[in-house]
Amino acid sequence: MRAAVLHEIGQDKLEVVDDVEAVGFGPGKVRIRVRATGLCHSDVSAMSGVLPQPAPFIPGHEGAGEILDVGDGVTGLTQGQRVLLCWLPACGSCPACKRGQTQLCLAGFMNAGTPNFKRPGGDVFGFAGTGTFTEEVVVDAGCAVPIPDDVPFDIAALIGCGVTTGLGAAINTAKVEAGSSVAVIGCGGVGISAIQGAKLQGAAQIVAVDPVESRREAALRFGATEAVAPDALADAKQRITAGEGFDYVFEVVGKSATARTAYENTRRGGTLCVVGAGAMDDNLQLNMFELFFDEKRILPSMYGGGDVLRSYERAIALWRAGRIDLESLITHRVPLAGINEALEQMRTGAALRTCIEI
Ligand SMILES: [Zn+2]
Ligand SMILES: [Zn+2]
């Protein structure tokens, strides 16, 4: 079958090949025919080596499709069922799950070191234990989450990562309060979802910050009250908060430099919510005086910072009610053969989300 493969970490292009096989099917597993997958920034970060990932590998972790086969012992899933892919399924029995912090469950991640695919030349890994830039993938049954019939595959794919991550950061992690001031640094698919989440929570001002003009324009359509380039953030802070800083600042880039900017633009006692996925060697510097004296709360948000299954349901309910716009998040569409085009649209910031139709 066809799939897009990265041969070595650091390469910036994928090769679409047709000699890949999805492996590992058996008890507790399901085989999925992928229909739509979004290109998320984490895929690019894994390709460049910012996020740890063994190679060769098939990127993609934001996907949806139909179940082809169900392994022994799997309950609640049937052949032909429409599902979205959850890249971090909760086991339900580890200490994190028992505490109710299922987004911190690492049980599913244990599979990330096991190859999901093979080619005549050898094993191929799947990104984050999934790998959706392919026609078929075999995953743990917990990774396959049934979706209602009225949710199209492209929308379901987005809910599988970017939308859940952004909405959850605003709703679950930061718990944005009505009437508050918010800044969102980085306005791709996740940042726009954080903007929609802040709007749902009733934020009075939402300032979108991004160097790309088309993204700033998009942010305004999705609920930002103002959109500025990074060099105009200081001015916006002055005008909107009288220099005090924003009640909430979301860092949706994954770099220490933007996290530092976000920290400085958070008011004393306000909340910096870190959403971006960054590198292990990129250290954020804070001095011990400001840390205690300014009492800013630093809240990282992983996969929406809450129960992912609950977050999916909430996203679907909000989308169905017309309270969030997910269709317009998909600004570009390509077939699997156009995957390198999609990567370019991501790198230049031209796309909010590119949907790859498989
Ligand atoms: Zn668990
Ligand atoms: Zn993602």
Tab-separated table of C-alpha atoms in Angstrom, residues 225-344:
chain	number	residue	atom	x	y	z
A	225	THR	CA	-10.783	40.948	18.507
A	226	GLU	CA	-7.444	42.164	17.207
A	227	ALA	CA	-4.538	40.608	15.310
A	228	VAL	CA	-0.979	41.918	15.385
A	229	ALA	CA	2.495	41.020	14.161
A	230	PRO	CA	4.901	40.007	16.970
A	231	ASP	CA	6.611	43.419	16.990
A	232	ALA	CA	3.267	45.111	17.695
A	233	LEU	CA	2.424	42.993	20.756
A	234	ALA	CA	4.025	45.456	23.195
A	235	ASP	CA	1.829	48.228	21.811
A	236	ALA	CA	-1.297	46.047	22.066
A	237	LYS	CA	-0.430	45.189	25.666
A	238	GLN	CA	-0.101	48.895	26.443
A	239	ARG	CA	-3.387	49.850	24.777
A	240	ILE	CA	-5.505	46.936	25.958
A	241	THR	CA	-4.177	46.305	29.459
A	242	ALA	CA	-2.677	49.707	30.292
A	243	GLY	CA	0.699	47.995	30.321
A	244	GLU	CA	-0.241	45.509	33.034
A	245	GLY	CA	-0.229	42.459	30.771
A	246	PHE	CA	-2.890	40.030	29.640
A	247	ASP	CA	-4.884	37.825	31.999
A	248	TYR	CA	-3.981	34.827	29.831
A	249	VAL	CA	-1.276	34.340	27.223
A	250	PHE	CA	-1.154	31.155	25.144
A	251	GLU	CA	2.180	30.091	23.684
A	252	VAL	CA	1.347	27.952	20.655
A	253	VAL	CA	4.747	27.886	18.952
A	254	GLY	CA	6.898	25.615	21.123
A	255	LYS	CA	10.003	27.801	21.447
A	256	SER	CA	11.656	29.275	24.523
A	257	ALA	CA	11.845	32.705	22.850
A	258	THR	CA	8.087	32.920	22.323
A	259	ALA	CA	7.444	31.393	25.753
A	260	ARG	CA	9.587	34.169	27.267
A	261	THR	CA	7.647	36.779	25.281
A	262	ALA	CA	4.425	35.173	26.470
A	263	TYR	CA	5.643	35.284	30.083
A	264	GLU	CA	6.516	38.951	29.815
A	265	ASN	CA	3.130	39.794	28.344
A	266	THR	CA	1.226	37.949	31.083
A	267	ARG	CA	0.056	40.220	33.914
A	268	ARG	CA	1.259	39.621	37.457
A	269	GLY	CA	-0.915	36.821	38.812
A	270	GLY	CA	-2.057	35.975	35.281
A	271	THR	CA	-1.673	32.715	33.401
A	272	LEU	CA	0.853	31.648	30.795
A	273	CYS	CA	-0.492	28.547	29.088
A	274	VAL	CA	2.183	26.605	27.184
A	275	VAL	CA	0.636	24.659	24.310
A	276	GLY	CA	3.451	24.457	21.739
A	277	ALA	CA	5.535	21.267	21.574
A	278	GLY	CA	9.209	22.184	21.805
A	279	ALA	CA	12.658	20.638	21.991
A	280	MET	CA	14.404	19.013	24.962
A	281	ASP	CA	17.451	21.288	24.580
A	282	ASP	CA	15.527	24.565	24.292
A	283	ASN	CA	15.513	25.973	27.813
A	284	LEU	CA	13.193	28.700	29.063
A	285	GLN	CA	14.926	31.170	31.378
A	286	LEU	CA	13.157	32.668	34.353
A	287	ASN	CA	14.837	34.355	37.248
A	288	MET	CA	13.966	33.365	40.785
A	289	PHE	CA	12.879	36.877	41.715
A	290	GLU	CA	10.284	37.294	38.969
A	291	LEU	CA	9.100	33.748	39.466
A	292	PHE	CA	8.000	34.344	43.047
A	293	PHE	CA	7.348	38.085	42.986
A	294	ASP	CA	5.090	38.210	39.920
A	295	GLU	CA	3.146	35.084	40.837
A	296	LYS	CA	2.428	34.287	37.210
A	297	ARG	CA	0.987	30.844	36.792
A	298	ILE	CA	2.710	28.722	34.162
A	299	LEU	CA	0.307	26.040	32.999
A	300	PRO	CA	1.467	23.605	30.323
A	301	SER	CA	-1.327	21.936	28.369
A	302	MET	CA	-0.859	18.481	26.888
A	303	TYR	CA	-3.407	17.284	24.298
A	304	GLY	CA	-5.980	19.706	25.655
A	305	GLY	CA	-5.173	19.094	29.303
A	306	GLY	CA	-8.223	16.951	30.030
A	307	ASP	CA	-9.892	13.659	29.289
A	308	VAL	CA	-9.476	13.356	25.524
A	309	LEU	CA	-12.634	11.302	24.939
A	310	ARG	CA	-14.681	13.921	26.774
A	311	SER	CA	-12.883	16.657	24.829
A	312	TYR	CA	-13.727	14.973	21.500
A	313	GLU	CA	-17.401	14.777	22.444
A	314	ARG	CA	-17.419	18.396	23.472
A	315	ALA	CA	-15.759	19.494	20.224
A	316	ILE	CA	-18.343	17.549	18.205
A	317	ALA	CA	-21.224	19.043	20.216
A	318	LEU	CA	-19.892	22.582	19.780
A	319	TRP	CA	-19.274	22.045	16.058
A	320	ARG	CA	-22.762	20.596	15.557
A	321	ALA	CA	-24.315	23.558	17.343
A	322	GLY	CA	-22.390	25.971	15.122
A	323	ARG	CA	-20.486	27.376	18.100
A	324	ILE	CA	-17.070	26.582	16.614
A	325	ASP	CA	-16.021	26.662	12.973
A	326	LEU	CA	-13.951	23.651	11.975
A	327	GLU	CA	-14.621	23.643	8.212
A	328	SER	CA	-12.776	26.931	7.704
A	329	LEU	CA	-9.732	25.602	9.556
A	330	ILE	CA	-9.050	23.434	6.512
A	331	THR	CA	-7.563	25.971	4.121
A	332	HIS	CA	-5.853	23.489	1.805
A	333	ARG	CA	-6.505	19.964	0.557
A	334	VAL	CA	-4.093	17.613	-1.186
A	335	PRO	CA	-3.977	13.907	-2.069
A	336	LEU	CA	-1.251	11.795	-0.426
A	337	ALA	CA	0.934	12.390	-3.489
A	338	GLY	CA	0.829	16.129	-2.680
A	339	ILE	CA	2.229	15.669	0.830
A	340	ASN	CA	5.366	17.742	0.189
A	341	GLU	CA	3.171	20.575	-1.020
A	342	ALA	CA	1.339	20.323	2.313
A	343	LEU	CA	4.638	20.500	4.200
A	344	GLU	CA	5.534	23.659	2.313
